[in-house]
XYZ file of C-alpha atoms in Angstrom:
475
model
C 144.523 152.458 191.261
C 143.983 154.673 188.876
C 146.430 157.480 190.953
C 148.972 154.248 190.474
C 148.193 153.762 186.305
C 148.546 157.526 186.422
C 151.276 157.752 188.797
C 153.671 155.149 186.330
C 152.531 156.394 183.235
C 154.379 159.907 183.995
C 157.443 158.339 185.271
C 157.971 156.369 181.897
C 157.370 159.416 179.750
C 159.990 161.676 182.097
C 162.064 159.053 181.194
C 161.942 158.437 177.761
C 162.179 162.592 177.835
C 165.594 161.974 179.985
C 166.561 159.544 177.318
C 165.717 161.188 174.548
C 167.002 164.393 175.602
C 170.581 162.128 176.742
C 170.866 161.240 174.106
C 170.229 164.350 171.981
C 172.856 165.641 173.930
C 175.054 163.290 173.352
C 174.640 163.538 170.112
C 175.807 166.811 169.525
C 178.293 166.898 171.433
C 179.813 164.054 169.978
C 179.255 165.706 166.128
C 181.010 169.127 168.100
C 184.290 166.897 169.335
C 184.566 165.548 165.926
C 184.735 169.055 164.309
C 187.235 169.922 166.947
C 189.311 166.845 166.433
C 188.960 167.490 161.769
C 190.333 171.665 162.670
C 193.051 170.176 165.453
C 194.403 167.409 163.147
C 194.692 169.637 160.869
C 196.420 171.538 162.226
C 198.914 168.423 163.006
C 198.781 167.495 159.556
C 200.754 170.829 158.710
C 203.361 169.965 160.831
C 204.483 166.549 160.072
C 204.063 168.459 156.803
C 206.190 171.090 157.286
C 209.174 168.144 158.998
C 208.947 166.410 156.028
C 210.341 169.159 154.202
C 213.783 170.094 156.379
C 215.994 167.844 157.584
C 215.994 166.715 161.083
C 219.310 166.552 163.467
C 218.749 165.938 166.355
C 217.055 162.210 167.008
C 215.186 164.551 170.376
C 213.106 166.075 167.591
C 212.772 162.788 165.518
C 210.849 161.154 168.615
C 208.790 163.846 169.205
C 208.053 163.863 165.768
C 206.937 160.635 165.869
C 204.991 161.005 168.791
C 203.342 163.645 166.606
C 202.533 161.364 163.568
C 201.284 157.972 165.483
C 198.637 160.693 168.125
C 197.648 162.267 164.257
C 196.664 159.012 162.382
C 194.998 157.984 165.682
C 192.942 161.443 165.695
C 192.257 159.939 161.758
C 191.295 156.985 162.862
C 188.859 157.976 165.433
C 187.441 160.492 162.545
C 187.687 157.708 160.122
C 185.043 156.318 161.678
C 182.438 158.210 163.406
C 182.460 161.064 160.532
C 181.039 159.264 158.454
C 178.070 157.789 160.759
C 177.417 161.453 161.524
C 177.391 162.401 157.265
C 175.020 159.407 156.602
C 173.297 160.637 159.852
C 172.394 164.087 157.513
C 171.493 163.179 154.864
C 169.311 160.804 155.946
C 167.793 163.088 157.854
C 167.264 165.938 154.713
C 166.345 162.645 151.964
C 163.998 160.453 155.038
C 164.910 157.479 153.991
C 167.424 155.460 156.062
C 170.699 154.367 154.345
C 171.412 150.924 153.414
C 174.815 149.156 155.471
C 173.965 152.133 158.178
C 172.149 151.590 161.139
C 171.848 154.275 164.038
C 173.627 153.298 166.925
C 172.124 152.777 170.362
C 172.935 154.676 173.661
C 175.181 152.692 174.381
C 177.405 152.103 171.880
C 176.892 156.132 171.460
C 178.393 156.755 174.874
C 181.419 154.681 174.071
C 181.574 157.082 170.659
C 181.730 160.001 172.744
C 183.538 158.699 175.390
C 186.599 157.375 172.767
C 185.717 160.782 170.567
C 187.054 163.144 173.582
C 189.627 160.510 174.542
C 191.449 160.963 171.517
C 190.813 164.445 171.130
C 193.230 166.133 173.892
C 195.387 163.884 173.342
C 195.909 165.570 170.301
C 195.729 169.201 171.739
C 198.521 167.320 174.728
C 200.477 166.363 171.587
C 199.984 169.447 169.439
C 200.710 171.691 172.203
C 203.817 170.025 173.000
C 205.150 170.535 170.012
C 205.731 174.427 170.005
C 210.038 174.248 170.128
C 209.454 171.654 167.758
C 208.080 174.578 165.490
C 210.549 176.777 166.385
C 213.689 174.447 166.261
C 212.515 172.928 163.123
C 212.844 176.872 160.828
C 216.428 176.891 161.836
C 216.283 172.764 160.024
C 218.092 172.467 156.760
C 214.913 172.307 154.378
C 214.986 169.858 151.293
C 212.027 169.360 148.998
C 208.282 171.144 148.926
C 205.709 168.819 148.730
C 202.803 168.835 146.376
C 199.846 170.417 146.910
C 197.529 167.203 146.686
C 197.802 164.528 149.718
C 196.446 162.181 146.645
C 199.359 162.740 144.524
C 201.857 162.701 146.887
C 201.408 159.671 148.475
C 200.505 158.007 145.298
C 203.950 158.497 143.491
C 206.252 158.854 146.985
C 206.618 156.627 149.631
C 204.555 156.897 152.152
C 205.239 157.253 155.872
C 208.550 156.343 157.809
C 209.231 160.074 157.571
C 211.529 159.288 161.248
C 213.157 156.031 159.607
C 214.391 157.841 156.202
C 215.599 160.737 158.212
C 217.945 158.404 160.785
C 219.241 156.470 157.868
C 219.509 159.581 156.215
C 221.574 161.606 159.290
C 224.525 158.442 158.974
C 224.243 158.058 155.525
C 225.297 161.580 155.469
C 227.398 161.652 158.804
C 230.692 161.535 157.860
C 233.288 159.694 159.294
C 237.376 159.584 159.907
C 238.418 156.373 159.389
C 238.733 154.692 156.519
C 236.595 151.492 157.137
C 233.300 151.600 155.879
C 230.233 152.442 157.514
C 227.941 149.112 157.430
C 224.138 149.789 158.149
C 221.477 146.785 158.975
C 217.783 147.866 158.109
C 216.078 144.557 159.038
C 212.454 144.121 158.997
C 209.241 141.815 157.925
C 208.948 140.634 154.462
C 207.216 143.576 152.050
C 207.201 146.007 155.076
C 208.793 147.863 152.153
C 212.404 147.455 153.213
C 213.764 148.109 149.607
C 211.752 150.778 149.183
C 212.596 153.278 152.114
C 216.346 152.590 150.515
C 215.148 153.010 146.918
C 214.182 156.632 148.330
C 216.521 157.520 149.458
C 219.064 156.682 147.348
C 216.978 158.566 144.523
C 217.089 161.878 147.076
C 219.057 164.686 145.386
C 221.845 165.177 148.390
C 222.777 161.018 147.984
C 223.196 161.198 145.239
C 225.539 164.422 144.793
C 227.187 162.736 148.006
C 227.622 159.546 146.523
C 230.090 159.541 143.785
C 228.259 155.747 142.544
C 225.804 153.887 143.955
C 225.632 149.697 143.929
C 222.542 147.832 144.555
C 223.485 144.226 144.489
C 222.017 140.782 145.444
C 223.088 138.395 148.717
C 223.348 136.115 145.683
C 226.264 137.127 143.823
C 228.215 138.161 146.531
C 230.901 135.556 145.180
C 230.745 136.961 141.908
C 231.332 140.509 143.351
C 234.701 141.901 142.405
C 237.147 144.598 142.791
C 236.203 145.557 139.222
C 232.800 146.990 140.623
C 234.011 149.088 143.002
C 235.957 153.208 141.336
C 238.367 154.758 143.723
C 235.235 157.280 144.714
C 232.732 157.929 147.264
C 230.259 155.033 147.339
C 227.023 153.866 148.719
C 226.409 150.143 148.279
C 223.537 148.098 148.633
C 223.198 144.875 149.515
C 219.782 143.256 150.073
C 219.933 139.073 151.727
C 217.766 136.688 151.529
C 219.385 133.826 153.004
C 222.979 134.596 155.992
C 225.821 135.018 154.802
C 229.004 133.075 156.248
C 231.195 135.558 157.968
C 234.327 134.198 155.551
C 231.979 135.331 152.262
C 231.048 138.839 154.536
C 235.073 139.797 154.873
C 235.455 139.449 151.636
C 233.212 141.821 150.021
C 233.821 144.128 152.496
C 237.599 144.512 151.788
C 235.930 144.663 148.192
C 234.077 147.582 149.584
C 236.393 149.394 151.292
C 238.746 149.365 148.024
C 236.559 152.455 147.019
C 237.036 156.221 148.293
C 237.345 156.667 151.746
C 233.377 157.569 153.421
C 231.752 154.281 151.018
C 228.813 152.807 153.008
C 227.228 149.469 153.126
C 223.242 149.587 153.626
C 222.045 145.866 154.509
C 218.636 144.976 153.678
C 217.235 141.869 155.023
C 214.402 139.972 157.515
C 217.685 138.743 159.208
C 218.231 139.301 162.482
C 221.511 137.720 162.557
C 223.013 139.707 159.634
C 223.128 142.614 162.900
C 226.846 141.005 163.414
C 227.804 143.011 160.218
C 225.997 145.967 161.617
C 228.525 149.096 162.246
C 226.361 151.315 163.851
C 222.657 150.119 165.448
C 220.188 149.111 163.385
C 216.744 150.424 161.476
C 213.560 148.737 162.503
C 211.605 148.944 160.141
C 208.111 147.374 161.534
C 204.277 147.003 159.726
C 202.547 149.813 159.062
C 199.914 150.470 162.382
C 196.452 149.844 161.857
C 195.963 153.630 161.319
C 198.697 154.073 159.298
C 197.492 151.525 156.841
C 193.483 152.891 157.164
C 194.683 155.732 156.382
C 197.038 155.095 153.600
C 194.779 152.932 151.907
C 191.318 155.636 152.259
C 193.439 157.955 150.289
C 194.866 155.851 147.752
C 191.444 154.631 147.261
C 189.353 157.974 146.858
C 192.017 159.509 145.364
C 190.922 163.359 145.064
C 187.943 162.459 145.832
C 186.820 164.546 149.372
C 185.889 161.042 151.566
C 183.227 163.665 154.149
C 181.155 163.421 150.425
C 181.387 159.878 150.521
C 180.986 159.037 153.421
C 179.057 155.004 152.816
C 182.875 154.870 150.422
C 184.442 155.742 153.474
C 183.371 153.139 155.745
C 182.931 150.472 153.687
C 187.120 151.585 152.351
C 188.105 152.053 156.656
C 186.271 146.956 156.660
C 187.958 146.823 154.219
C 191.423 147.805 155.431
C 190.553 146.285 158.680
C 190.261 142.985 156.544
C 193.466 142.674 155.238
C 196.009 142.996 158.380
C 197.690 145.476 157.014
C 199.165 143.861 153.469
C 200.619 146.533 151.775
C 200.508 144.815 148.148
C 196.154 144.132 149.147
C 196.019 147.479 150.074
C 197.823 148.645 146.259
C 196.530 146.674 144.024
C 192.323 146.843 145.781
C 193.200 150.953 145.477
C 193.862 151.810 141.997
C 191.557 149.406 141.439
C 188.984 150.824 143.896
C 189.832 154.675 142.722
C 188.693 154.039 138.988
C 184.978 153.133 140.740
C 183.257 155.397 143.598
C 180.283 153.417 143.108
C 179.437 152.240 146.025
C 177.442 148.976 144.840
C 180.998 147.959 143.769
C 183.193 148.578 146.964
C 180.570 146.116 148.302
C 181.157 143.806 145.793
C 184.891 144.056 146.550
C 183.967 143.668 150.170
C 182.019 140.286 150.162
C 184.749 138.916 147.855
C 187.088 139.590 149.973
C 185.322 138.427 152.757
C 184.402 135.102 151.224
C 187.766 134.243 149.482
C 189.514 134.601 153.168
C 186.723 132.843 154.648
C 187.465 130.051 152.401
C 191.705 130.058 153.402
C 190.900 130.148 156.380
C 188.891 126.809 156.335
C 191.371 125.535 154.035
C 194.865 126.199 154.985
C 194.165 127.869 158.450
C 195.912 130.759 157.555
C 195.229 134.406 156.269
C 195.844 134.615 152.902
C 197.862 137.489 154.116
C 200.550 134.729 155.981
C 200.351 132.542 152.957
C 201.189 135.702 150.449
C 203.802 135.616 152.617
C 205.114 132.381 152.507
C 207.764 130.869 149.874
C 205.521 128.214 147.992
C 202.942 128.648 149.645
C 198.930 129.248 147.194
C 196.273 131.497 148.114
C 192.193 130.276 147.130
C 190.903 132.705 144.409
C 188.397 130.378 143.078
C 185.380 133.045 144.923
C 186.515 135.857 142.166
C 185.983 133.807 139.014
C 183.063 134.768 137.076
C 181.940 131.340 136.809
C 183.972 128.467 137.443
C 183.396 124.570 137.711
C 181.971 123.545 141.082
C 184.475 119.953 141.049
C 188.034 123.492 140.047
C 189.788 125.107 142.542
C 191.923 128.464 141.589
C 195.496 127.968 143.727
C 197.180 131.494 143.314
C 201.560 131.180 143.782
C 202.598 134.534 144.618
C 206.456 135.331 143.193
C 208.479 138.821 142.963
C 209.987 138.857 139.941
C 212.123 141.038 137.693
C 211.113 143.992 135.357
C 211.021 141.314 132.159
C 210.188 138.272 134.073
C 208.703 135.858 131.356
C 205.265 133.936 132.078
C 206.113 130.917 129.833
C 204.028 132.125 127.505
C 200.578 132.308 129.907
C 198.487 134.341 129.511
C 198.206 138.001 131.810
C 195.901 139.490 133.769
C 196.752 142.070 136.242
C 194.757 142.031 139.401
C 192.331 144.741 138.995
C 190.469 141.804 136.639
C 189.900 139.405 139.159
C 188.961 141.611 142.091
C 185.598 142.984 141.105
C 184.473 139.462 140.171
C 183.596 140.233 136.745
C 185.926 137.916 134.407
C 185.536 134.206 133.337
C 189.124 132.719 134.890
C 191.519 130.410 132.170
C 192.852 126.911 133.912
C 196.218 128.047 133.500
C 196.829 132.447 133.803
C 199.401 134.294 135.203
C 198.777 138.109 137.446
C 201.026 140.856 137.200
C 201.340 143.689 139.173
C 204.429 146.307 139.013
C 204.749 148.569 142.371
C 204.540 152.102 142.012
C 207.072 152.935 143.831
C 211.740 152.165 143.082
C 212.711 150.041 142.714
C 209.267 148.587 140.705
C 208.854 145.409 142.454
C 207.424 143.174 140.078
C 205.117 140.616 141.525
C 203.317 137.474 139.502
C 202.011 135.172 141.115
C 201.415 131.771 138.295
C 197.069 131.101 139.295
C 196.563 127.492 137.965
C 192.623 125.154 138.338
C 192.372 121.834 140.241
C 190.917 119.161 139.956
C 189.972 118.222 143.949
C 191.854 115.291 144.006
C 195.346 117.982 144.365
C 193.462 119.788 146.444
C 195.683 119.727 149.911
C 193.018 118.560 153.243
C 191.921 121.518 155.702
C 193.596 121.077 158.316
C 189.638 120.790 159.928
C 190.195 117.412 158.157
C 193.372 116.629 158.752
C 192.659 116.713 162.781
C 189.196 115.156 161.879
C 191.651 112.164 160.081
C 194.085 112.131 163.427
C 191.238 111.964 165.597
C 189.820 108.581 163.946
C 193.232 107.107 163.218
C 193.632 107.367 167.157
C 190.421 105.702 168.286
C 191.142 102.441 166.230
């Protein structure tokens, strides 16, 4: 019996030693690969930044740039997922105290992390290696501008990403057409994905401003009011935004007016409606939402500002979670980032995350949809009651979003910034207006009218609607 117990004890000790050894080896391997990934990302980012300052004409080079950019942001996403945990582990080892909001990964999670990091590293290594010819050809492309040294300053004041789409649009606008008829380029994309920001950035480009003697901006709602007096007989770039469809007759009248301008004039159509592609004379440019990897990277850079994420690993983890629950909303990204950047405190960031989760779940319960989806619908309201420091239990706050002009009036309502409420540190008045202005051209002003409503005025939740229907059908 003693021999059996001794053998079992010996086996257990051997397995324990093997487990600890394997876990330590996995942790060491993970740390080494994360460091390799970090260094490789610096190489990839330097290539992308250099490409942003060059005028690339070849479609094949633009496709290569797109491939590298996608691989780079996937790399950043993996690095931002696991590197903060490594840094937090190092802090715990030095201090001897575990940090809140984190826990040690188990063996299965550690194995999964090692596999994901290794796979991402191999993919990025292959992509960067395949860019050798691209880098050589890039030196032959004309230089456009030099990016500022600070990535935070660059991204905070200029358009982020969209480099391939931007180059495609610029190439079309600078292309010399032998025909008198104006070129029409449709730029189509979803709600608030950055279509006007892209066009505004391009119209402010030095080469575009020097190429066109006149740049005009119109709204599709005013298409019937446009006449020949709006156009000079010079090369003109016209941008027109449509929120609804336009008849072929109205479009033809407008197109003939543009044709009165100088030879080489062009038109950019901006819209969510794919049916307007029919007016294009060249292939449309499709603007999609940022990928989750791009979105997370942008939020990290804007929220942390000039601070090093590796010096604030807990903030980096909370920021990544915020970027996930925002579900790609650029409005939420910009509003929250500007507030968080001014308070790099883990308690503050955690509270902001908790309040957003409460608000998100309440809207899912009441309306059956995420706040991002509600904000994108005309006439939809969003419940923000949870943001009020102290509100009556029988009162709910409803927010109605609208896009306004810069001089939009709030109708005498008191104005608050989005930053005033998202931390839940203020008592909300019965009626007020939220105002936020985009930092990028065309500096769109986002306004939201907020009103406290009694329960009798509030719409029943989808759950209650379904329950009522089921009860009625059973009678």
